[in-house]
Amino acid sequence: MIAITLPDGSVKHFDAGVTPMDVAKNISEGFARNVISASFNDKTVETATPLTEDGNLILYTWNNEEGKKAFWHSSAHILAQALEQLYPGVKLTIGPAIENGFYYDVDFGDKTISEKDLKDVEDKMIAIARGKHEFSIREASKEDALEFYKKQNNEYKVELIENLEDGTITFCDHDTFTDLCRGGHIPNTGIVKAIKLMSIAGAYWRGDENNKQLTRIYGISFPKQKDLTEYLELLEKAKQRDHRKLGKELELFTFSQKVGQGLPLWLPKGAALRERLENFLKKAQKKAGYEMVISPHIGQKELYVTSGHYAKYGADSFQPIHTPNEGEEFLLKPMNCPHHCEIYNSKPWSYKDLPKRFAEFGTVYRYEQSGELHGLTRVRGFTQDDAHIFCTPDQLDTEFKKVIDLVLYVFGSLGFENFYTQVSLRDPENPEKYIGSIENWEKAEKAIISAAEAKELDYKIEYGEAAFYGPKLDFMVKDALGRSWQLGTIQVDYNLPERFELEYKGSDNETHRPVMIHRAPFGSMERFVAILLEHTGGNFPLWLMPEQVTILSLSEKYEKYSQKVLNLLENDEIRALVDNRNETIGKKIREAEMNKIPYMLIVGEQEEKDGTVSVRKHGEGDLGTMTPEAFSKLIQQAVKEESKEFNV
């Protein structure tokens, strides 16, 4: 007998050789019908894998991330089989699951495939899936595996196998199809009920542009047709909310090939919106004891060598700027933190002076690959709402919790209410990725977990996601379409203070190293605005809108009264404009709706006579008639309710 421990802590005993699916059926036949993958002792296994020792078993359904991963990886195998049947002689390479769906990279040789061919491939995949073919894993020797793919003249699989050790090689079989695979599949193809191939792209073998370019086919699949329909509807909504589309329509930002890829240009409305966001955070930061600093856009290469950024990010940064002085090199700054360390180093400090909280909206530069650039979410020049707190070890816990409070205030003020946190720790298997001592890493990691628990945050731990200099707490926000984004980060750092030899004099009159906290509630202004645009669909909170009110004049006769209303609103610091064009009122209203202006005030003969305005609200319609003074108070109250003060 073997003991199987389930996630709830219960222990069940079975004969050796029991499978995860057998265990699922023992729990409930209904539950077993939904189980599609499993892990045993933290290792992915098939639902039909015999278990021969005591261990911890987790059973996954479609509702689990791991279940979806197995589902989509299995679907990639079905795609590969369909391509082999439709295009004999193609060479398969790799086909992993990704965040939403899967892809397969294929060498089609002299054959071609286009978007119009995808429907035929989908139909073939559905036909294969309906066969309810079981997925099974079998071991193969390195010699046999190499021989199999050499007969197929598949140099890609041969290369993969040559880098594997004998005794670790497995194949996945289903129906008449065989593929090199590590495992992690659903029980059979019949569970896949709905498939959509999304697009075709080029991809270099193993991501190396010196290698041959392959054809990558992206797809997604679901256990129910209804799920696919809902997903495609969500994609359509996402297209309508695409920040690149909205940014152009609302005249917030643009890009220019002459300026350069990935370097956004903020238009007047976008610049004003950004300024309001900055002022909003500056006001909260001032109450929280931050001091604003400014650092240059460049620094000597040696600065980033000292910090470790050059070694870690050198390849992703713009190349050094050479001056007329021989051997003198500067870099466009990839991070603000080295500059802030030198600001701290500008004078001696006592423990009585700490904590010091330096904040800056500092623009940094990274040379992202052109294929990875995407609107404002992936750019080469971006402004971080950066701050660095230098504190004593005893102050670390309190300071970290205060930063959490600030991040939560920002999210609440901007409508991001659905989020969880991720404690990003180092990968214990790859210590070479990080700088600093294990002792310092352990102290920093414990500090973050302690603060997250004290604040009762919903968090999960992710190994290998830490910054190279320290662990961090990342805030993962779900937008209105249910998509997750990483917004806001707090990091604990014992390493940069050592590298920059930062000091303070303690109460014992000895010198000590401060602890450094890195934090950025927005992350970057560019990415934050992009995500906020897509989350709100351009309907920003009233306090943030570029234009809060448009006054629609029925004709030129009422221009004078319109201007009087405008002056009253502007005196009350309400952002308004007058539309007195010679257009129909219907067209003016439609355009104001398209521009997402929150309120429309219609002014005509009756309104001028009565000293009133007719009020319409974006997306809601007519709100009736009121005096301009009453309307102004309505707006001011709405803004006051939205933009609550930050309480320290």
mmCIF file of C-alpha atoms in Angstrom, residues 390-637:
data_model
loop_
_atom_site.group_PDB
_atom_site.id
_atom_site.type_symbol
_atom_site.label_atom_id
_atom_site.label_comp_id
_atom_site.label_asym_id
_atom_site.label_seq_id
_atom_site.Cartn_x
_atom_site.Cartn_y
_atom_site.Cartn_z
ATOM 1 C CA PHE A 390 17.006 54.367 2.720
ATOM 2 C CA CYS A 391 16.251 53.114 6.232
ATOM 3 C CA THR A 392 17.683 51.216 9.177
ATOM 4 C CA PRO A 393 16.973 47.466 9.434
ATOM 5 C CA ASP A 394 14.622 48.209 12.348
ATOM 6 C CA GLN A 395 12.600 50.593 10.151
ATOM 7 C CA LEU A 396 12.274 48.178 7.219
ATOM 8 C CA ASP A 397 9.021 46.494 8.268
ATOM 9 C CA THR A 398 7.206 49.768 8.983
ATOM 10 C CA GLU A 399 8.445 51.441 5.788
ATOM 11 C CA PHE A 400 7.509 48.466 3.619
ATOM 12 C CA LYS A 401 3.968 48.442 5.025
ATOM 13 C CA LYS A 402 3.640 52.184 4.399
ATOM 14 C CA VAL A 403 4.526 51.640 0.753
ATOM 15 C CA ILE A 404 1.858 48.927 0.516
ATOM 16 C CA ASP A 405 -0.672 51.460 1.841
ATOM 17 C CA LEU A 406 0.386 53.965 -0.833
ATOM 18 C CA VAL A 407 0.041 51.411 -3.646
ATOM 19 C CA LEU A 408 -3.419 50.391 -2.417
ATOM 20 C CA TYR A 409 -4.441 54.072 -2.326
ATOM 21 C CA VAL A 410 -3.348 54.518 -5.956
ATOM 22 C CA PHE A 411 -5.255 51.427 -7.102
ATOM 23 C CA GLY A 412 -8.394 52.426 -5.220
ATOM 24 C CA SER A 413 -8.370 55.960 -6.643
ATOM 25 C CA LEU A 414 -8.126 54.663 -10.216
ATOM 26 C CA GLY A 415 -10.628 51.819 -10.094
ATOM 27 C CA PHE A 416 -8.261 48.832 -9.916
ATOM 28 C CA GLU A 417 -10.076 46.821 -7.273
ATOM 29 C CA ASN A 418 -9.469 43.253 -8.464
ATOM 30 C CA PHE A 419 -5.861 42.268 -7.772
ATOM 31 C CA TYR A 420 -3.564 39.861 -5.986
ATOM 32 C CA THR A 421 0.093 40.103 -5.035
ATOM 33 C CA GLN A 422 3.062 38.019 -6.022
ATOM 34 C CA VAL A 423 6.097 37.556 -3.808
ATOM 35 C CA SER A 424 8.903 37.201 -6.334
ATOM 36 C CA LEU A 425 11.867 35.302 -4.899
ATOM 37 C CA ARG A 426 15.206 34.155 -6.314
ATOM 38 C CA ASP A 427 15.586 30.856 -8.142
ATOM 39 C CA PRO A 428 17.568 28.639 -5.749
ATOM 40 C CA GLU A 429 18.700 26.531 -8.726
ATOM 41 C CA ASN A 430 20.369 29.487 -10.498
ATOM 42 C CA PRO A 431 22.289 31.550 -7.921
ATOM 43 C CA GLU A 432 24.499 33.049 -10.643
ATOM 44 C CA LYS A 433 21.557 35.218 -11.771
ATOM 45 C CA TYR A 434 21.752 37.314 -8.584
ATOM 46 C CA ILE A 435 24.174 39.539 -6.700
ATOM 47 C CA GLY A 436 24.736 39.640 -2.949
ATOM 48 C CA SER A 437 25.035 37.171 -0.097
ATOM 49 C CA ILE A 438 22.534 34.407 0.688
ATOM 50 C CA GLU A 439 22.185 35.889 4.181
ATOM 51 C CA ASN A 440 21.024 39.245 2.784
ATOM 52 C CA TRP A 441 18.645 37.554 0.368
ATOM 53 C CA GLU A 442 17.067 35.532 3.154
ATOM 54 C CA LYS A 443 16.568 38.661 5.299
ATOM 55 C CA ALA A 444 14.977 40.541 2.405
ATOM 56 C CA GLU A 445 12.667 37.668 1.458
ATOM 57 C CA LYS A 446 11.471 37.209 5.035
ATOM 58 C CA ALA A 447 10.769 40.953 5.338
ATOM 59 C CA ILE A 448 8.512 40.942 2.269
ATOM 60 C CA ILE A 449 6.553 37.838 3.290
ATOM 61 C CA SER A 450 6.121 39.205 6.814
ATOM 62 C CA ALA A 451 4.748 42.538 5.538
ATOM 63 C CA ALA A 452 2.398 40.836 3.035
ATOM 64 C CA GLU A 453 0.975 38.653 5.792
ATOM 65 C CA ALA A 454 0.640 41.561 8.234
ATOM 66 C CA LYS A 455 -1.342 43.504 5.599
ATOM 67 C CA GLU A 456 -3.465 40.381 4.898
ATOM 68 C CA LEU A 457 -2.654 40.501 1.197
ATOM 69 C CA ASP A 458 -3.780 37.713 -1.095
ATOM 70 C CA TYR A 459 -0.337 36.618 -2.297
ATOM 71 C CA LYS A 460 1.415 33.734 -3.952
ATOM 72 C CA ILE A 461 5.112 32.951 -4.127
ATOM 73 C CA GLU A 462 6.926 32.753 -7.462
ATOM 74 C CA TYR A 463 10.515 31.515 -7.505
ATOM 75 C CA GLY A 464 12.889 32.934 -10.106
ATOM 76 C CA GLU A 465 10.965 36.194 -10.577
ATOM 77 C CA ALA A 466 13.096 38.392 -8.275
ATOM 78 C CA ALA A 467 15.150 41.317 -9.561
ATOM 79 C CA PHE A 468 18.860 40.527 -9.779
ATOM 80 C CA TYR A 469 19.564 42.623 -6.676
ATOM 81 C CA GLY A 470 16.629 41.678 -4.466
ATOM 82 C CA PRO A 471 13.195 40.055 -3.996
ATOM 83 C CA LYS A 472 10.021 42.020 -4.623
ATOM 84 C CA LEU A 473 6.304 42.267 -4.051
ATOM 85 C CA ASP A 474 4.476 42.670 -7.358
ATOM 86 C CA PHE A 475 0.845 43.751 -7.628
ATOM 87 C CA MET A 476 -1.050 41.788 -10.294
ATOM 88 C CA VAL A 477 -4.185 43.677 -11.340
ATOM 89 C CA LYS A 478 -7.152 42.295 -13.292
ATOM 90 C CA ASP A 479 -8.712 44.785 -15.675
ATOM 91 C CA ALA A 480 -12.337 45.125 -16.791
ATOM 92 C CA LEU A 481 -11.808 42.341 -19.361
ATOM 93 C CA GLY A 482 -10.375 39.932 -16.787
ATOM 94 C CA ARG A 483 -6.772 40.218 -18.047
ATOM 95 C CA SER A 484 -3.933 40.269 -15.517
ATOM 96 C CA TRP A 485 -1.272 43.001 -15.554
ATOM 97 C CA GLN A 486 1.711 43.571 -13.300
ATOM 98 C CA LEU A 487 1.250 47.074 -11.886
ATOM 99 C CA GLY A 488 3.218 48.432 -8.995
ATOM 100 C CA THR A 489 6.248 46.821 -7.389
ATOM 101 C CA ILE A 490 8.092 47.067 -4.066
ATOM 102 C CA GLN A 491 11.593 45.629 -3.672
ATOM 103 C CA VAL A 492 13.894 45.118 -0.695
ATOM 104 C CA ASP A 493 17.581 45.558 -1.436
ATOM 105 C CA TYR A 494 20.577 44.919 0.831
ATOM 106 C CA ASN A 495 22.958 44.699 -2.125
ATOM 107 C CA LEU A 496 23.133 48.148 -3.751
ATOM 108 C CA PRO A 497 23.906 49.801 -0.387
ATOM 109 C CA GLU A 498 26.934 47.503 -0.190
ATOM 110 C CA ARG A 499 28.035 48.096 -3.783
ATOM 111 C CA PHE A 500 27.801 51.869 -3.336
ATOM 112 C CA GLU A 501 29.188 51.723 0.209
ATOM 113 C CA LEU A 502 26.223 53.613 1.646
ATOM 114 C CA GLU A 503 26.495 54.360 5.377
ATOM 115 C CA TYR A 504 24.868 56.006 8.344
ATOM 116 C CA LYS A 505 26.118 56.502 11.887
ATOM 117 C CA GLY A 506 24.123 54.447 14.373
ATOM 118 C CA SER A 507 23.189 55.161 18.002
ATOM 119 C CA ASP A 508 26.306 53.162 18.942
ATOM 120 C CA ASN A 509 28.398 55.776 17.080
ATOM 121 C CA GLU A 510 29.474 53.060 14.605
ATOM 122 C CA THR A 511 28.847 53.108 10.825
ATOM 123 C CA HIS A 512 26.162 50.821 9.401
ATOM 124 C CA ARG A 513 24.641 49.993 6.005
ATOM 125 C CA PRO A 514 21.104 51.230 5.335
ATOM 126 C CA VAL A 515 18.506 48.957 3.742
ATOM 127 C CA MET A 516 17.095 50.195 0.439
ATOM 128 C CA ILE A 517 13.457 49.874 -0.661
ATOM 129 C CA HIS A 518 12.667 50.385 -4.346
ATOM 130 C CA ARG A 519 9.050 51.237 -5.172
ATOM 131 C CA ALA A 520 6.943 52.350 -8.126
ATOM 132 C CA PRO A 521 3.131 52.262 -7.677
ATOM 133 C CA PHE A 522 2.477 53.072 -11.350
ATOM 134 C CA GLY A 523 5.493 51.115 -12.599
ATOM 135 C CA SER A 524 5.960 53.340 -15.625
ATOM 136 C CA MET A 525 3.765 56.213 -16.732
ATOM 137 C CA GLU A 526 3.559 54.850 -20.279
ATOM 138 C CA ARG A 527 2.505 51.334 -19.354
ATOM 139 C CA PHE A 528 0.173 52.535 -16.614
ATOM 140 C CA VAL A 529 -1.677 54.913 -18.970
ATOM 141 C CA ALA A 530 -1.982 52.113 -21.553
ATOM 142 C CA ILE A 531 -3.480 49.688 -19.037
ATOM 143 C CA LEU A 532 -5.734 52.382 -17.552
ATOM 144 C CA LEU A 533 -6.957 53.228 -21.073
ATOM 145 C CA GLU A 534 -7.865 49.600 -21.772
ATOM 146 C CA HIS A 535 -9.338 49.047 -18.295
ATOM 147 C CA THR A 536 -11.632 52.079 -18.548
ATOM 148 C CA GLY A 537 -12.153 52.018 -22.317
ATOM 149 C CA GLY A 538 -11.088 55.672 -22.250
ATOM 150 C CA ASN A 539 -13.735 56.576 -19.664
ATOM 151 C CA PHE A 540 -11.238 57.763 -17.070
ATOM 152 C CA PRO A 541 -12.293 58.823 -13.574
ATOM 153 C CA LEU A 542 -13.846 62.290 -13.777
ATOM 154 C CA TRP A 543 -10.939 63.943 -11.923
ATOM 155 C CA LEU A 544 -8.514 62.616 -14.526
ATOM 156 C CA MET A 545 -10.421 63.288 -17.761
ATOM 157 C CA PRO A 546 -8.646 65.644 -20.209
ATOM 158 C CA GLU A 547 -11.993 67.377 -20.832
ATOM 159 C CA GLN A 548 -14.745 67.032 -18.244
ATOM 160 C CA VAL A 549 -17.455 69.119 -19.943
ATOM 161 C CA THR A 550 -18.319 70.296 -23.449
ATOM 162 C CA ILE A 551 -20.806 73.140 -23.935
ATOM 163 C CA LEU A 552 -22.854 72.548 -27.088
ATOM 164 C CA SER A 553 -24.320 75.728 -28.518
ATOM 165 C CA LEU A 554 -27.462 75.306 -30.652
ATOM 166 C CA SER A 555 -26.312 78.185 -32.853
ATOM 167 C CA GLU A 556 -23.924 81.132 -32.999
ATOM 168 C CA LYS A 557 -26.602 83.303 -31.356
ATOM 169 C CA TYR A 558 -25.876 81.669 -28.008
ATOM 170 C CA GLU A 559 -22.093 81.918 -28.180
ATOM 171 C CA LYS A 560 -21.958 84.747 -25.641
ATOM 172 C CA TYR A 561 -24.014 82.794 -23.090
ATOM 173 C CA SER A 562 -21.917 79.666 -23.760
ATOM 174 C CA GLN A 563 -18.784 81.672 -22.987
ATOM 175 C CA LYS A 564 -20.344 82.929 -19.754
ATOM 176 C CA VAL A 565 -21.032 79.322 -18.671
ATOM 177 C CA LEU A 566 -17.487 78.340 -19.661
ATOM 178 C CA ASN A 567 -15.968 81.132 -17.572
ATOM 179 C CA LEU A 568 -17.987 80.075 -14.522
ATOM 180 C CA LEU A 569 -16.829 76.458 -14.841
ATOM 181 C CA GLU A 570 -13.198 77.396 -15.420
ATOM 182 C CA ASN A 571 -13.283 79.651 -12.334
ATOM 183 C CA ASP A 572 -14.284 76.523 -10.392
ATOM 184 C CA GLU A 573 -11.324 74.631 -11.979
ATOM 185 C CA ILE A 574 -13.560 72.466 -14.146
ATOM 186 C CA ARG A 575 -12.025 71.564 -17.516
ATOM 187 C CA ALA A 576 -14.513 72.588 -20.209
ATOM 188 C CA LEU A 577 -14.702 73.732 -23.822
ATOM 189 C CA VAL A 578 -17.313 75.303 -26.109
ATOM 190 C CA ASP A 579 -18.410 73.634 -29.345
ATOM 191 C CA ASN A 580 -20.036 76.420 -31.371
ATOM 192 C CA ARG A 581 -19.407 74.915 -34.810
ATOM 193 C CA ASN A 582 -22.082 75.268 -37.445
ATOM 194 C CA GLU A 583 -23.153 71.640 -37.082
ATOM 195 C CA THR A 584 -26.388 69.977 -35.968
ATOM 196 C CA ILE A 585 -26.767 69.366 -32.255
ATOM 197 C CA GLY A 586 -27.152 65.639 -32.984
ATOM 198 C CA LYS A 587 -23.722 65.502 -34.629
ATOM 199 C CA LYS A 588 -22.145 67.458 -31.785
ATOM 200 C CA ILE A 589 -23.598 65.037 -29.217
ATOM 201 C CA ARG A 590 -22.426 61.985 -31.195
ATOM 202 C CA GLU A 591 -18.881 63.351 -31.442
ATOM 203 C CA ALA A 592 -18.813 64.242 -27.734
ATOM 204 C CA GLU A 593 -19.924 60.670 -26.963
ATOM 205 C CA MET A 594 -17.185 59.270 -29.221
ATOM 206 C CA ASN A 595 -14.619 61.481 -27.473
ATOM 207 C CA LYS A 596 -15.906 60.119 -24.140
ATOM 208 C CA ILE A 597 -16.455 63.584 -22.653
ATOM 209 C CA PRO A 598 -18.303 62.909 -19.373
ATOM 210 C CA TYR A 599 -20.831 65.780 -19.506
ATOM 211 C CA MET A 600 -22.502 67.763 -22.284
ATOM 212 C CA LEU A 601 -24.264 71.070 -21.590
ATOM 213 C CA ILE A 602 -26.729 72.075 -24.288
ATOM 214 C CA VAL A 603 -27.342 75.814 -24.593
ATOM 215 C CA GLY A 604 -30.167 77.350 -26.643
ATOM 216 C CA GLU A 605 -32.814 80.037 -26.505
ATOM 217 C CA GLN A 606 -34.697 78.654 -23.488
ATOM 218 C CA GLU A 607 -31.512 77.981 -21.500
ATOM 219 C CA GLU A 608 -30.220 81.509 -22.138
ATOM 220 C CA LYS A 609 -33.581 83.003 -21.134
ATOM 221 C CA ASP A 610 -33.797 80.953 -17.908
ATOM 222 C CA GLY A 611 -30.092 81.119 -17.052
ATOM 223 C CA THR A 612 -29.823 77.306 -17.133
ATOM 224 C CA VAL A 613 -28.152 74.470 -19.055
ATOM 225 C CA SER A 614 -29.563 71.169 -20.289
ATOM 226 C CA VAL A 615 -27.297 68.393 -19.010
ATOM 227 C CA ARG A 616 -26.443 65.098 -20.713
ATOM 228 C CA LYS A 617 -24.111 62.467 -19.262
ATOM 229 C CA HIS A 618 -21.876 60.272 -21.414
ATOM 230 C CA GLY A 619 -23.434 56.844 -21.854
ATOM 231 C CA GLU A 620 -26.546 57.741 -19.829
ATOM 232 C CA GLY A 621 -28.327 60.545 -21.671
ATOM 233 C CA ASP A 622 -30.474 63.436 -20.431
ATOM 234 C CA LEU A 623 -30.146 64.499 -16.776
ATOM 235 C CA GLY A 624 -32.528 67.455 -17.009
ATOM 236 C CA THR A 625 -32.050 71.203 -16.635
ATOM 237 C CA MET A 626 -30.177 73.058 -13.897
ATOM 238 C CA THR A 627 -28.297 76.294 -13.309
ATOM 239 C CA PRO A 628 -24.601 76.426 -14.219
ATOM 240 C CA GLU A 629 -23.842 76.964 -10.505
ATOM 241 C CA ALA A 630 -25.745 73.798 -9.530
ATOM 242 C CA PHE A 631 -23.999 71.839 -12.263
ATOM 243 C CA SER A 632 -20.606 73.094 -11.082
ATOM 244 C CA LYS A 633 -21.344 71.884 -7.545
ATOM 245 C CA LEU A 634 -22.429 68.490 -8.953
ATOM 246 C CA ILE A 635 -19.081 68.105 -10.754
ATOM 247 C CA GLN A 636 -17.040 69.271 -7.774
ATOM 248 C CA GLN A 637 -18.820 66.805 -5.483
#
